[in-house]
PDB file of C-alpha atoms and ligand atoms in Angstrom:
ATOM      1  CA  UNK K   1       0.000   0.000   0.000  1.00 44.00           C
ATOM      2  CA  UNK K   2       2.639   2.411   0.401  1.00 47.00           C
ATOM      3  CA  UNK K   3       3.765   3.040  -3.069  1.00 51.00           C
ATOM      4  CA  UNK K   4       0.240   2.877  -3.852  1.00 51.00           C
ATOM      5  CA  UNK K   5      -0.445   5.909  -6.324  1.00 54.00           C
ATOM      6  CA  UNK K   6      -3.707   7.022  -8.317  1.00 52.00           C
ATOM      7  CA  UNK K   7      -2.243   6.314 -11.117  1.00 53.00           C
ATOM      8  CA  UNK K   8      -1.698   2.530 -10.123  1.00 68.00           C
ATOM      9  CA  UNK K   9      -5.588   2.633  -8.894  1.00 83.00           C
ATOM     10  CA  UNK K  10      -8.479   2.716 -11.141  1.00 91.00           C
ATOM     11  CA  UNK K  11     -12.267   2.997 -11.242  1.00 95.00           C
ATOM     12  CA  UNK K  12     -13.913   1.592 -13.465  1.00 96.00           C
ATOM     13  CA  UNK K  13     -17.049   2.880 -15.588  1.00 96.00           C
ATOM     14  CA  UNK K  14     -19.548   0.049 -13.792  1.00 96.00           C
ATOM     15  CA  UNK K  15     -17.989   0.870 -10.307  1.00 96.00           C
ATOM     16  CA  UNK K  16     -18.133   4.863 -10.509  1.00 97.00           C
ATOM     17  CA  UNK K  17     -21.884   3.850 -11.272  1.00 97.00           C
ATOM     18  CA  UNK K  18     -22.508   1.861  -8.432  1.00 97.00           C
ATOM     19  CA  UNK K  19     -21.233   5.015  -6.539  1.00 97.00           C
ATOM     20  CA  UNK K  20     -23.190   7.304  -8.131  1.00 95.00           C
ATOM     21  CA  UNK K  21     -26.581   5.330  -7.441  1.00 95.00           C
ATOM     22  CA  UNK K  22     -25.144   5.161  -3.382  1.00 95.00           C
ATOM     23  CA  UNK K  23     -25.049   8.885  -3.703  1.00 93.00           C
ATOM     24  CA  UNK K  24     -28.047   9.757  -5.099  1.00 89.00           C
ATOM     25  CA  UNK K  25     -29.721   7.047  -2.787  1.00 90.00           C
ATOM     26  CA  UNK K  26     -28.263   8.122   0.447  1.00 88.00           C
ATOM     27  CA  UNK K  27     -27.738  11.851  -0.439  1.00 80.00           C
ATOM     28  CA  UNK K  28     -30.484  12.760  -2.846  1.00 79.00           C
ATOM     29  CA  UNK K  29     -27.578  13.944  -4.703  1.00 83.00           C
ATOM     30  CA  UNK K  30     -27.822  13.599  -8.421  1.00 85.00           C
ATOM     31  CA  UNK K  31     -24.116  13.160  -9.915  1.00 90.00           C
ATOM     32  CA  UNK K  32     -24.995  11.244 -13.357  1.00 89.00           C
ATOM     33  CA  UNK K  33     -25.002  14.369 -15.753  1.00 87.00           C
ATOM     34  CA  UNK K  34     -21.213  15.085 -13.746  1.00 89.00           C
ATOM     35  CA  UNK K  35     -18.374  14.699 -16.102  1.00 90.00           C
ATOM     36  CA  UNK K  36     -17.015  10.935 -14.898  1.00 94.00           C
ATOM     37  CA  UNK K  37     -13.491  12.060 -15.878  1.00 93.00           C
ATOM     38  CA  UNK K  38     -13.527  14.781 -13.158  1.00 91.00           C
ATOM     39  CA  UNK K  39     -15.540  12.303 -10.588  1.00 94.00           C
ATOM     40  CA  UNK K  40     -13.231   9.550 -10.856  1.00 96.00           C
ATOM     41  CA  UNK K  41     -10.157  11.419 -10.250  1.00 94.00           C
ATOM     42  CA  UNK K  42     -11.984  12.759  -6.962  1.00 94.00           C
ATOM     43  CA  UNK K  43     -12.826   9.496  -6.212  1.00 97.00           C
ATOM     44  CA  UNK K  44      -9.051   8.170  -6.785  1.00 96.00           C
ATOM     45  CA  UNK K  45      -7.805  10.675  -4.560  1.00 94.00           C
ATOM     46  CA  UNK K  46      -9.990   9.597  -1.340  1.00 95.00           C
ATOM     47  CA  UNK K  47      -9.457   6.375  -2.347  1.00 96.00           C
ATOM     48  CA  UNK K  48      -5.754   7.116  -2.332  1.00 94.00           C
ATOM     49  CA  UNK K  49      -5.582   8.794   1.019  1.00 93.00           C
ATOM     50  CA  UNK K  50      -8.184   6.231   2.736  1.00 94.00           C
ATOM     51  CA  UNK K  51      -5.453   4.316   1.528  1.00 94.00           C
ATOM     52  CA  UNK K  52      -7.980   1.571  -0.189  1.00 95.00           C
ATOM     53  CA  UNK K  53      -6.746   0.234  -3.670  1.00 92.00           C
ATOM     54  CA  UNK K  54     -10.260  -1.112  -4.919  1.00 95.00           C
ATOM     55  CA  UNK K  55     -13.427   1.146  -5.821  1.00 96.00           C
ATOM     56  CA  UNK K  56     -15.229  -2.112  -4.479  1.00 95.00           C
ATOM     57  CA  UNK K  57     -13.538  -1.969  -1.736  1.00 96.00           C
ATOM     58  CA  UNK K  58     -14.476   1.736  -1.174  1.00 97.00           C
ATOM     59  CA  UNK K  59     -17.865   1.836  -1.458  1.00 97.00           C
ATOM     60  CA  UNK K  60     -17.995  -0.616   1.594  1.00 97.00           C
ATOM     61  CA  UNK K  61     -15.911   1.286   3.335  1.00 97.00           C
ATOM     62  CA  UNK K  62     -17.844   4.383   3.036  1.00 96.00           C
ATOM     63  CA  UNK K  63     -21.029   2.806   3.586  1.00 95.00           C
ATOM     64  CA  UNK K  64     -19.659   1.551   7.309  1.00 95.00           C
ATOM     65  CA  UNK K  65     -17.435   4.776   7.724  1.00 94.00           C
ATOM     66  CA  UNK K  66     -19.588   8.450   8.177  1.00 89.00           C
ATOM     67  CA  UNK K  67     -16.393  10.059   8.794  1.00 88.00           C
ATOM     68  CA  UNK K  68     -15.172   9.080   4.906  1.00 92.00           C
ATOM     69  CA  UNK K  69     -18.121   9.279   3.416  1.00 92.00           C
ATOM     70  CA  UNK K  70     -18.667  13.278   4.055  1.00 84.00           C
ATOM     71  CA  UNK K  71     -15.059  13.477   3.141  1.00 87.00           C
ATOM     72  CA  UNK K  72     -15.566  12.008  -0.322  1.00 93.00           C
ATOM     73  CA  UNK K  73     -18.869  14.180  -1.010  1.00 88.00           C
ATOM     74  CA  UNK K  74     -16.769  17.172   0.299  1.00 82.00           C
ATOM     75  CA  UNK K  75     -13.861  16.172  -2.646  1.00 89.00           C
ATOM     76  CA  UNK K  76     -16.769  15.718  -5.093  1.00 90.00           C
ATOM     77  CA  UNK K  77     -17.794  19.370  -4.664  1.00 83.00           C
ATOM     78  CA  UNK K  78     -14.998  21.744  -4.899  1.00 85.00           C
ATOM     79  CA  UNK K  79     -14.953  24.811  -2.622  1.00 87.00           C
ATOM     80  CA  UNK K  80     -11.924  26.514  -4.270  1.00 86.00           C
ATOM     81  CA  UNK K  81     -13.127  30.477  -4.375  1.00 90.00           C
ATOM     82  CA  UNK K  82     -11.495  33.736  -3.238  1.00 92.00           C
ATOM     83  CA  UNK K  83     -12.630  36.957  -2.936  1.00 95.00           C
ATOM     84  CA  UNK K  84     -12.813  38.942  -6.597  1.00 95.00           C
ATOM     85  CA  UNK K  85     -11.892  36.320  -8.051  1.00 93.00           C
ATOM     86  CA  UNK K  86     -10.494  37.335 -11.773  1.00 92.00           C
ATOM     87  CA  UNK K  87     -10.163  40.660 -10.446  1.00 93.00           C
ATOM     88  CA  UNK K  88     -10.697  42.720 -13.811  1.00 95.00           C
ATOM     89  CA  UNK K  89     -14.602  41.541 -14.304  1.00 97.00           C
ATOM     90  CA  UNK K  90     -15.442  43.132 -10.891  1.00 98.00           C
ATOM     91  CA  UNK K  91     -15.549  47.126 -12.227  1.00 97.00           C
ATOM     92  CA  UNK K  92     -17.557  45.193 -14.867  1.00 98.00           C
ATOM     93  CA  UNK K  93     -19.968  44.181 -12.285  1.00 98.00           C
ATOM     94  CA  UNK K  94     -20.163  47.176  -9.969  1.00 98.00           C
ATOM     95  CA  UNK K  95     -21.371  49.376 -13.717  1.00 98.00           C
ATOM     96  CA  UNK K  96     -23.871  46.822 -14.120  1.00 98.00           C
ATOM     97  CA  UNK K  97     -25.046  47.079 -10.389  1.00 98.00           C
ATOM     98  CA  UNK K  98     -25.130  50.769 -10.128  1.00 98.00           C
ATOM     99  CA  UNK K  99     -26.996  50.945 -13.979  1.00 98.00           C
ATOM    100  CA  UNK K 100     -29.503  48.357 -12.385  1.00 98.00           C
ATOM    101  CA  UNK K 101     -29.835  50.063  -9.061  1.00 98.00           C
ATOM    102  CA  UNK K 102     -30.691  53.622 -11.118  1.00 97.00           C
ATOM    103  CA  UNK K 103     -33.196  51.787 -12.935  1.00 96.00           C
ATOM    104  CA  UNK K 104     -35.020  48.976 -10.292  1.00 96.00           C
ATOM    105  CA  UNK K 105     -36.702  49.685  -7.201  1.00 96.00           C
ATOM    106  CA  UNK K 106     -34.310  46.883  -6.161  1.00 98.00           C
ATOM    107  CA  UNK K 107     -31.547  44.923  -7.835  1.00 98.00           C
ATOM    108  CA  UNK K 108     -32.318  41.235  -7.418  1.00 98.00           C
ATOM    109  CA  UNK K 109     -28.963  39.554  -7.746  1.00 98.00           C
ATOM    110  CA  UNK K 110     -27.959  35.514  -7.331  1.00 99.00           C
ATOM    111  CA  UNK K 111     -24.617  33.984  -6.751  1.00 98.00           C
ATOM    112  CA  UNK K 112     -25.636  30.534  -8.095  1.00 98.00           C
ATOM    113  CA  UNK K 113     -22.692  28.192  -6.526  1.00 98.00           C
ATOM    114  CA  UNK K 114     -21.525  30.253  -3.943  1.00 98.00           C
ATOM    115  CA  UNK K 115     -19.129  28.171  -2.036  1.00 96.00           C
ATOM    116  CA  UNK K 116     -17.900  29.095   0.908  1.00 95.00           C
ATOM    117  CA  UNK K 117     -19.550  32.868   0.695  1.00 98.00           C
ATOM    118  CA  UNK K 118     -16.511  34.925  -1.056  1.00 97.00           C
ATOM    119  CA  UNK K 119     -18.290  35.846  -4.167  1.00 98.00           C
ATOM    120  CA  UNK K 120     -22.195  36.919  -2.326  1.00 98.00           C
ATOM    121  CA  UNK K 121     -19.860  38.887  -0.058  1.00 98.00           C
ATOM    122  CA  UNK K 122     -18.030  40.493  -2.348  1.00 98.00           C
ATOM    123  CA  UNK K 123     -21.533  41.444  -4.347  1.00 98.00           C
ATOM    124  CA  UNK K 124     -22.346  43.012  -1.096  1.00 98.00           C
ATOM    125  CA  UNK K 125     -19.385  45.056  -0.697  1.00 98.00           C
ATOM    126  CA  UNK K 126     -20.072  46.573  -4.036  1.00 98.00           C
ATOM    127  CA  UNK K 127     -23.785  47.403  -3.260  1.00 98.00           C
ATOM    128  CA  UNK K 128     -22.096  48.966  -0.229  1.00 97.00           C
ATOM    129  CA  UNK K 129     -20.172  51.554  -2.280  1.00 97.00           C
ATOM    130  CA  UNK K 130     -22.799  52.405  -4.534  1.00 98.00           C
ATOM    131  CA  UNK K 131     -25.192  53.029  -1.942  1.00 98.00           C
ATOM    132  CA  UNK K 132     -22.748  54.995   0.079  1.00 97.00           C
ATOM    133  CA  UNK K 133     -21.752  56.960  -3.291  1.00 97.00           C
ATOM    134  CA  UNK K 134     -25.006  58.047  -3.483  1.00 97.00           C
ATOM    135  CA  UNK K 135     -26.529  58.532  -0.110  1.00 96.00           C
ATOM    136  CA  UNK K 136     -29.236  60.749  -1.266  1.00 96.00           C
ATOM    137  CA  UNK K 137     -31.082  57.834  -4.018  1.00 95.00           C
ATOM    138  CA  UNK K 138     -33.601  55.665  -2.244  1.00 95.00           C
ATOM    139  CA  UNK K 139     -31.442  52.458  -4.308  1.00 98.00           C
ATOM    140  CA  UNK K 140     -32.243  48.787  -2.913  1.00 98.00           C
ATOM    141  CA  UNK K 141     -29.908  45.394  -3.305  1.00 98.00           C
ATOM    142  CA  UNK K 142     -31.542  41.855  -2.644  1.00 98.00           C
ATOM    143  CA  UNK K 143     -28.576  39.405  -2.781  1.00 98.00           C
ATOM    144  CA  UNK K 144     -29.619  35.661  -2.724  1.00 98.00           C
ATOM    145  CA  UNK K 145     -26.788  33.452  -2.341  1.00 98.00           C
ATOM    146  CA  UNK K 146     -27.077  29.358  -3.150  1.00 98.00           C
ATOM    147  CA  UNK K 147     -25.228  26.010  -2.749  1.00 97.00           C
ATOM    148  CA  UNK K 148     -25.671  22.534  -2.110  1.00 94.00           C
ATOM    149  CA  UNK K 149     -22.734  21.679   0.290  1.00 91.00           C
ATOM    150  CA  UNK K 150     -23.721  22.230   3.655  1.00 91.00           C
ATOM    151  CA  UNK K 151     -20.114  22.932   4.780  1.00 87.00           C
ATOM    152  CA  UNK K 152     -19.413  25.628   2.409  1.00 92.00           C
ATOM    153  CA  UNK K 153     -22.980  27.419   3.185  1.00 96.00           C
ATOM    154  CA  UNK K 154     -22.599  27.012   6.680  1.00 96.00           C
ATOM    155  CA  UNK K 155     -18.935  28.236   6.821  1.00 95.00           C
ATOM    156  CA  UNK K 156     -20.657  31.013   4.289  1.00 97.00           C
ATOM    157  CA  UNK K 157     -23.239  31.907   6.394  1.00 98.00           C
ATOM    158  CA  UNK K 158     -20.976  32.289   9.525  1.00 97.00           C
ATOM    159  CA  UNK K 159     -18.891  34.907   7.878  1.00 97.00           C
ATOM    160  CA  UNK K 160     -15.441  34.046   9.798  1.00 96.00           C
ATOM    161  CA  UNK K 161     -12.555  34.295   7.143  1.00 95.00           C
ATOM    162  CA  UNK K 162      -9.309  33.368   7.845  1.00 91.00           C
ATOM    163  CA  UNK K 163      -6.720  36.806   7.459  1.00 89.00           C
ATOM    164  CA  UNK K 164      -4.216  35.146   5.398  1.00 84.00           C
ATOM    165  CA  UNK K 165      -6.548  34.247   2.766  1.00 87.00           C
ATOM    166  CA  UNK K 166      -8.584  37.524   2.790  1.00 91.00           C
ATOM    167  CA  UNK K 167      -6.996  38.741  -0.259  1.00 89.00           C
ATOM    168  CA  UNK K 168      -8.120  42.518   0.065  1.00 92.00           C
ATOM    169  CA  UNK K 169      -6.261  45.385   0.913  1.00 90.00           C
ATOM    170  CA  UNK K 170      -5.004  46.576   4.460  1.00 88.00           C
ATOM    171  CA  UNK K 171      -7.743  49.837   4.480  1.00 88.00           C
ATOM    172  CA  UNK K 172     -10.643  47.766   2.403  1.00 91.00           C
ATOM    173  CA  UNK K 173     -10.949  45.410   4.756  1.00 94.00           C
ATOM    174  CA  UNK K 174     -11.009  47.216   8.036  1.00 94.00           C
ATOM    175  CA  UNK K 175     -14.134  48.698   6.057  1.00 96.00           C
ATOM    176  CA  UNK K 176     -16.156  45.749   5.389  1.00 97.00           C
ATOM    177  CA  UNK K 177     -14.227  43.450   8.342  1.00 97.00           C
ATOM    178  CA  UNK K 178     -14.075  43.211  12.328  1.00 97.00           C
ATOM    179  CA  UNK K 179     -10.882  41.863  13.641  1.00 95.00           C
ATOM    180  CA  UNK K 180     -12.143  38.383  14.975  1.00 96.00           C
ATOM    181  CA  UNK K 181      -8.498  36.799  16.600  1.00 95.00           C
ATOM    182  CA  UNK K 182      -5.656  37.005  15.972  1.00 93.00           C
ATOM    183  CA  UNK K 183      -5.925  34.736  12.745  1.00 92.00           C
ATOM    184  CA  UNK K 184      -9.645  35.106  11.052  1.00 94.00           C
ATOM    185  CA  UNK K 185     -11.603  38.363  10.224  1.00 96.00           C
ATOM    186  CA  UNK K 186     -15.157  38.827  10.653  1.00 97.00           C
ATOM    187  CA  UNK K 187     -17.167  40.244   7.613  1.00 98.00           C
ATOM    188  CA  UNK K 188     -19.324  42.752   9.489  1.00 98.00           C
ATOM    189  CA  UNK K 189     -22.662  42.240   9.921  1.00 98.00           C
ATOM    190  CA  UNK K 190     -24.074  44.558   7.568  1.00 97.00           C
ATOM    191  CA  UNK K 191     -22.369  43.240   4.646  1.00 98.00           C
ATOM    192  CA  UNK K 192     -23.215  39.457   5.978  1.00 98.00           C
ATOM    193  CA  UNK K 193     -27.018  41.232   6.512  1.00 98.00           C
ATOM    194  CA  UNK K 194     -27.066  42.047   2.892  1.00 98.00           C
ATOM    195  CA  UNK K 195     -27.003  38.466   1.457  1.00 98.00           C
ATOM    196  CA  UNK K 196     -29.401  35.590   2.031  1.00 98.00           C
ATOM    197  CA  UNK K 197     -27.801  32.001   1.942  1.00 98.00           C
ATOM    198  CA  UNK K 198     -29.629  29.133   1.054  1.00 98.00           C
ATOM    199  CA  UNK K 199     -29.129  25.154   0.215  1.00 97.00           C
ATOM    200  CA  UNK K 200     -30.440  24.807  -3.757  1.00 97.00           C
ATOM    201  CA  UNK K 201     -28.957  22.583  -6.009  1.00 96.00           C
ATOM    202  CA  UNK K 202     -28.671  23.721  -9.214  1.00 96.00           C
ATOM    203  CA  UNK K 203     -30.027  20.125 -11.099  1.00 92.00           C
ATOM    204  CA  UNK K 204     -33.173  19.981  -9.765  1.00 90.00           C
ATOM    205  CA  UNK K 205     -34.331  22.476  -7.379  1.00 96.00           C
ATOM    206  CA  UNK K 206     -36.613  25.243  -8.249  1.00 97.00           C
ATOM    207  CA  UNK K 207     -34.864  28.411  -8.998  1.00 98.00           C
ATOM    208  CA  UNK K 208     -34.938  32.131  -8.269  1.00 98.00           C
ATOM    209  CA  UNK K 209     -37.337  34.119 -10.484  1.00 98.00           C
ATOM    210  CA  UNK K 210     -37.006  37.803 -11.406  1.00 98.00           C
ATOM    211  CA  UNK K 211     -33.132  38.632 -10.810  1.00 98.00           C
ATOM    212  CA  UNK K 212     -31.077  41.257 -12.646  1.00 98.00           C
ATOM    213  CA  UNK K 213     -28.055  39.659 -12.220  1.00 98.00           C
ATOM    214  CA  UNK K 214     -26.734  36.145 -12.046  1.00 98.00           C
ATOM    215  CA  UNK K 215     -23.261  34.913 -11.429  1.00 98.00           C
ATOM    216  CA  UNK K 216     -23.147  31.372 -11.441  1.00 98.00           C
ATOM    217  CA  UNK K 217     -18.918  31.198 -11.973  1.00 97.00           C
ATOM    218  CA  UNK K 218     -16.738  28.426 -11.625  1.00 93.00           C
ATOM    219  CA  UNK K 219     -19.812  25.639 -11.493  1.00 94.00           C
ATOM    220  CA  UNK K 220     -20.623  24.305 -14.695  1.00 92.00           C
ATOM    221  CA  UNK K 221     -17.136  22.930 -15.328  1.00 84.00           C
ATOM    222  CA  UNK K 222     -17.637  20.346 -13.884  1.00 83.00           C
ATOM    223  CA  UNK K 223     -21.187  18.957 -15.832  1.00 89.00           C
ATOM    224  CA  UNK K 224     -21.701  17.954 -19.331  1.00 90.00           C
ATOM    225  CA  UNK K 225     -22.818  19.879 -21.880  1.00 92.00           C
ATOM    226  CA  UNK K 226     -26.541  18.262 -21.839  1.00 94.00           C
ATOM    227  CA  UNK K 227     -26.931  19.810 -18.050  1.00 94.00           C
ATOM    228  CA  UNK K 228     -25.309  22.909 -18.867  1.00 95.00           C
ATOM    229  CA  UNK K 229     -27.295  23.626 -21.504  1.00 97.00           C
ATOM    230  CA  UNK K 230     -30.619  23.089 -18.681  1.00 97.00           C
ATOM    231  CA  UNK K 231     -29.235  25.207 -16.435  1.00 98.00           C
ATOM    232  CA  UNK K 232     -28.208  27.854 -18.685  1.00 98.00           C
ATOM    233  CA  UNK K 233     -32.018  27.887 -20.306  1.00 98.00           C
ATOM    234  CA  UNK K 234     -33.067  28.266 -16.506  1.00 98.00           C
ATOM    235  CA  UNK K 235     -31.555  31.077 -15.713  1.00 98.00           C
ATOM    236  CA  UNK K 236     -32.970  31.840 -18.566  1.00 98.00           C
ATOM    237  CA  UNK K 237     -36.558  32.320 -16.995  1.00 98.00           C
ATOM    238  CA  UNK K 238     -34.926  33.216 -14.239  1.00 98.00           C
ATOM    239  CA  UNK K 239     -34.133  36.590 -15.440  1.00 98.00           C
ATOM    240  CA  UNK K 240     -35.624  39.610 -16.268  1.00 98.00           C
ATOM    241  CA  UNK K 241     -35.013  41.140 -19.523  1.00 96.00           C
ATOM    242  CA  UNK K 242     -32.091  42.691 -19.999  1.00 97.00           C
ATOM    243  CA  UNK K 243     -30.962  40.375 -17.456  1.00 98.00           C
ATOM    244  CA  UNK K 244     -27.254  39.530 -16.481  1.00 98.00           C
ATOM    245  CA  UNK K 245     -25.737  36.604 -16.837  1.00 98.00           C
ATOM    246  CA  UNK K 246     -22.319  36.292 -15.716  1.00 98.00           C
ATOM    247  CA  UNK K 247     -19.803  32.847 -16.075  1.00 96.00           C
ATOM    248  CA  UNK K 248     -16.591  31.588 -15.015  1.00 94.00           C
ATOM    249  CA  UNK K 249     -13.784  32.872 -17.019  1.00 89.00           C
ATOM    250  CA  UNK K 250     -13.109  29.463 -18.570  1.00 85.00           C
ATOM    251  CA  UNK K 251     -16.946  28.436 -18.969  1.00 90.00           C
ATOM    252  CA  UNK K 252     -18.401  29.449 -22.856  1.00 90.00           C
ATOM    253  CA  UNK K 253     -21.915  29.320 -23.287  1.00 95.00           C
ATOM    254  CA  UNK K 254     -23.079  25.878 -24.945  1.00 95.00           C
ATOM    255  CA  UNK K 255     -23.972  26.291 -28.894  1.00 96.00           C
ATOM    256  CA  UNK K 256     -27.878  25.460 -28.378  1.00 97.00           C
ATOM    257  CA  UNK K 257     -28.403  28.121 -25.695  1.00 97.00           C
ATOM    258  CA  UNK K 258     -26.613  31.072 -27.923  1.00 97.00           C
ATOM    259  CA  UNK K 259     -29.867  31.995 -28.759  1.00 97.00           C
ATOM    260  CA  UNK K 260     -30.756  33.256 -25.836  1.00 98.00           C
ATOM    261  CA  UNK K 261     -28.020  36.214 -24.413  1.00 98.00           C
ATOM    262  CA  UNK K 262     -26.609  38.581 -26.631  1.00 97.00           C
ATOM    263  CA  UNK K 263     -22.721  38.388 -25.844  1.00 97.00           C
ATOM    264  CA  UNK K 264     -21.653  42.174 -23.694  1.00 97.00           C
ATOM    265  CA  UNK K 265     -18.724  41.405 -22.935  1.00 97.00           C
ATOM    266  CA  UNK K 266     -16.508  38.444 -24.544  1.00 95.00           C
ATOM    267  CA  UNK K 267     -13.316  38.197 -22.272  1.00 96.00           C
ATOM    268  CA  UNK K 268     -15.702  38.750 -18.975  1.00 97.00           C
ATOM    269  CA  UNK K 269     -18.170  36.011 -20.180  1.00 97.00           C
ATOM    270  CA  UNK K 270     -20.843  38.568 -19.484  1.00 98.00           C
ATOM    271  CA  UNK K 271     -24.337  37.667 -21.305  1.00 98.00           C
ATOM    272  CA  UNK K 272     -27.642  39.491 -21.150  1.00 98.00           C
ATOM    273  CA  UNK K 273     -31.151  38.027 -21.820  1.00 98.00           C
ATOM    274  CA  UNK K 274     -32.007  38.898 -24.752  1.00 94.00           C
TER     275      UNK K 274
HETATM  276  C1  LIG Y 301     -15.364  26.137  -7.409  1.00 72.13           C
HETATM  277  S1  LIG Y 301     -16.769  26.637  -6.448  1.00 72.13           S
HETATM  278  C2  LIG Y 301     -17.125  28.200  -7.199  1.00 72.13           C
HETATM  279  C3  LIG Y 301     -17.390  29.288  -6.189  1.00 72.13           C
HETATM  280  C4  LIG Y 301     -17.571  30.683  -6.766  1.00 72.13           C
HETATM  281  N1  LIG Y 301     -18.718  30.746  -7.652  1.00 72.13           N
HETATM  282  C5  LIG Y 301     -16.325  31.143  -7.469  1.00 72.13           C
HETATM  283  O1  LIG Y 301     -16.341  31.268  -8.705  1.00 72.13           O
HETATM  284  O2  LIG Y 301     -15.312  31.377  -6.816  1.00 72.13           O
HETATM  285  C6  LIG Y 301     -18.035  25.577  -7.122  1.00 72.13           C
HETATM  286  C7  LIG Y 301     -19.235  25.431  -6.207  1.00 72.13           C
HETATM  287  O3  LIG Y 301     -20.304  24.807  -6.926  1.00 72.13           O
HETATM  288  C8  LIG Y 301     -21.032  24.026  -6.030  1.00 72.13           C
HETATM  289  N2  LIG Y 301     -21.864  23.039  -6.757  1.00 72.13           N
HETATM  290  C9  LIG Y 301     -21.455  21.919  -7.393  1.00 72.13           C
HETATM  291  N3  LIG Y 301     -22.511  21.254  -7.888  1.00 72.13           N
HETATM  292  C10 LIG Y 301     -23.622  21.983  -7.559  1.00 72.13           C
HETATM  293  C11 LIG Y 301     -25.017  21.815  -7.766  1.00 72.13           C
HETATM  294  N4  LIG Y 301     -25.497  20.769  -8.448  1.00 72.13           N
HETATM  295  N5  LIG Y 301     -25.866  22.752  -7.272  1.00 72.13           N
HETATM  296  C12 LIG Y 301     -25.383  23.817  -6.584  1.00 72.13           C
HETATM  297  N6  LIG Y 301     -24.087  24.030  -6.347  1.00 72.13           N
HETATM  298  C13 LIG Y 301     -23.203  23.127  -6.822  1.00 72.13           C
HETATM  299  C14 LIG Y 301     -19.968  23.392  -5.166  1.00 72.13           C
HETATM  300  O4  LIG Y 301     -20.497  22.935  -3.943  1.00 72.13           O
HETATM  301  C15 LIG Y 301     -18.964  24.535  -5.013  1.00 72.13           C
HETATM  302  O5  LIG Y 301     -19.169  25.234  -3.818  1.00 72.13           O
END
């Protein structure tokens, strides 16, 4: 076992089946339309550091272990976010608040995939300088904020960040932050009161209706072409006209849903309804 590696290991096409089935039967969680390539190489990896050589072998273990089991739903949905992430579509995004914010009672906006709560947040910290630029306009923000790992909404939800990580400068963040220890910052609680978390997975749950603005970034990597393609004709209803749609920087917008949002801004991957 100790030179075991994931390349040595393998699961098989049958066996990452079997798993899939255990998850949607124990979890409700629907992982068919997932690209297997990208499952099976999270799979490999618990596998790997469970230190268990056979996908058989696995799937007993997890069934018998609770411990693993989280672990290996935790590798299947990846976390990885940061705060403004791909820095130069943000100024993008504050224009499009403030323009929506002159011309709305309110500004319905949804982080679709949220993670662990660095994208909602930042969304909030913009509505924050707009509506301190103009103190005098009556504007309004609604920002909805969705997931379906527990963890990450939880950890979202409790706003504790830790400093190291906070990638935002020294006089930003004692703006939107409390000092919690020594190590984590607190987002302060009227940015956190500004966004409303909750568990919705994006396959089958209903959706949000009548947004401005969606970012759903970083997400649909990881499905096939078919789902994308359903999710990106929900949000699809899910706007209003005009609508925004806004998409990881490596994410294009599947052929049979072109259609649908006129292109604003190419190297963004910023759509509106059209
Ligand atoms: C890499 S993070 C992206 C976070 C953030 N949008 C960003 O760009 O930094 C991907 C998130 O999608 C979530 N996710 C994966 N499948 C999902 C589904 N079916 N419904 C809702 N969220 C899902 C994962 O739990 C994870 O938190």
């Amino acid at each position: 076992l100790k030179k075991l590696s994931n390349m040595e290991m393998e699961v098989s096409d049958e066996e990452l089946q079997l798993l899939i089935e255990k998850i949607a039967l124990d979890h409700n969680w629907d992982l068919s339309q997932y690209k297997p390539k990208t499952l099976k190489r999270r799979i490999l990896t618990r596998m790997h550091l469970a230190k268990i050589n056979s996908a058989d072998r696995y799937y007993e273990y997890i069934t018998e272990n609770k411990a693993e089991y989280v672990k290996l739903l935790n590798a299947l949905t990846v976390n990885y976010t940061y705060w403004f992430r791909d820095t130069s579509v943000w100024s993008e995004v504050l224009n499009i608040m403030a323009e929506k914010a002159f011309n709305n009672e309110e500004v319905r906006i949804w982080s679709a995939g949220c993670s662990t709560g660095q994208e909602p947040y930042s969304l909030a910290i913009l509505a924050r300088k707009i509506l301190d630029k103009y103190p005098d306009r009556d504007l309004k923000f609604r920002i909805y904020a969705s997931d379906i790992d527990d963890v990450a909404l939880e950890k979202a939800k409790n706003g504790l960040f830790s400093k190291q990580f906070v990638n935002i400068d020294e006089q930003e963040r004692g703006e939107y932050f409390d000092d919690f220890d020594e190590d984590n910052l607190k987002i302060k609680k009227e940015i956190q009161d500004m966004v409303e978390f909750r568990k919705l997975n994006l396959t089958k749950d209903n959706y949000y209706r009548n947004l401005d603005i969606i970012l759903c970034r970083n997400v649909m990597i990881y499905f096939s072409k078919e789902l994308q393609t359903d999710i990106l004709q929900n949000f699809y209803y899910s706007l209003k006209k005009e609508g925004f749609l806004i998409n990881g920087k490596t994410e294009v917008l599947p052929m049979k849903v072109q259609h649908l949002y006129d292109v604003v801004n190419l190297q963004e991957h910023i759509f509106k309804k059209l």
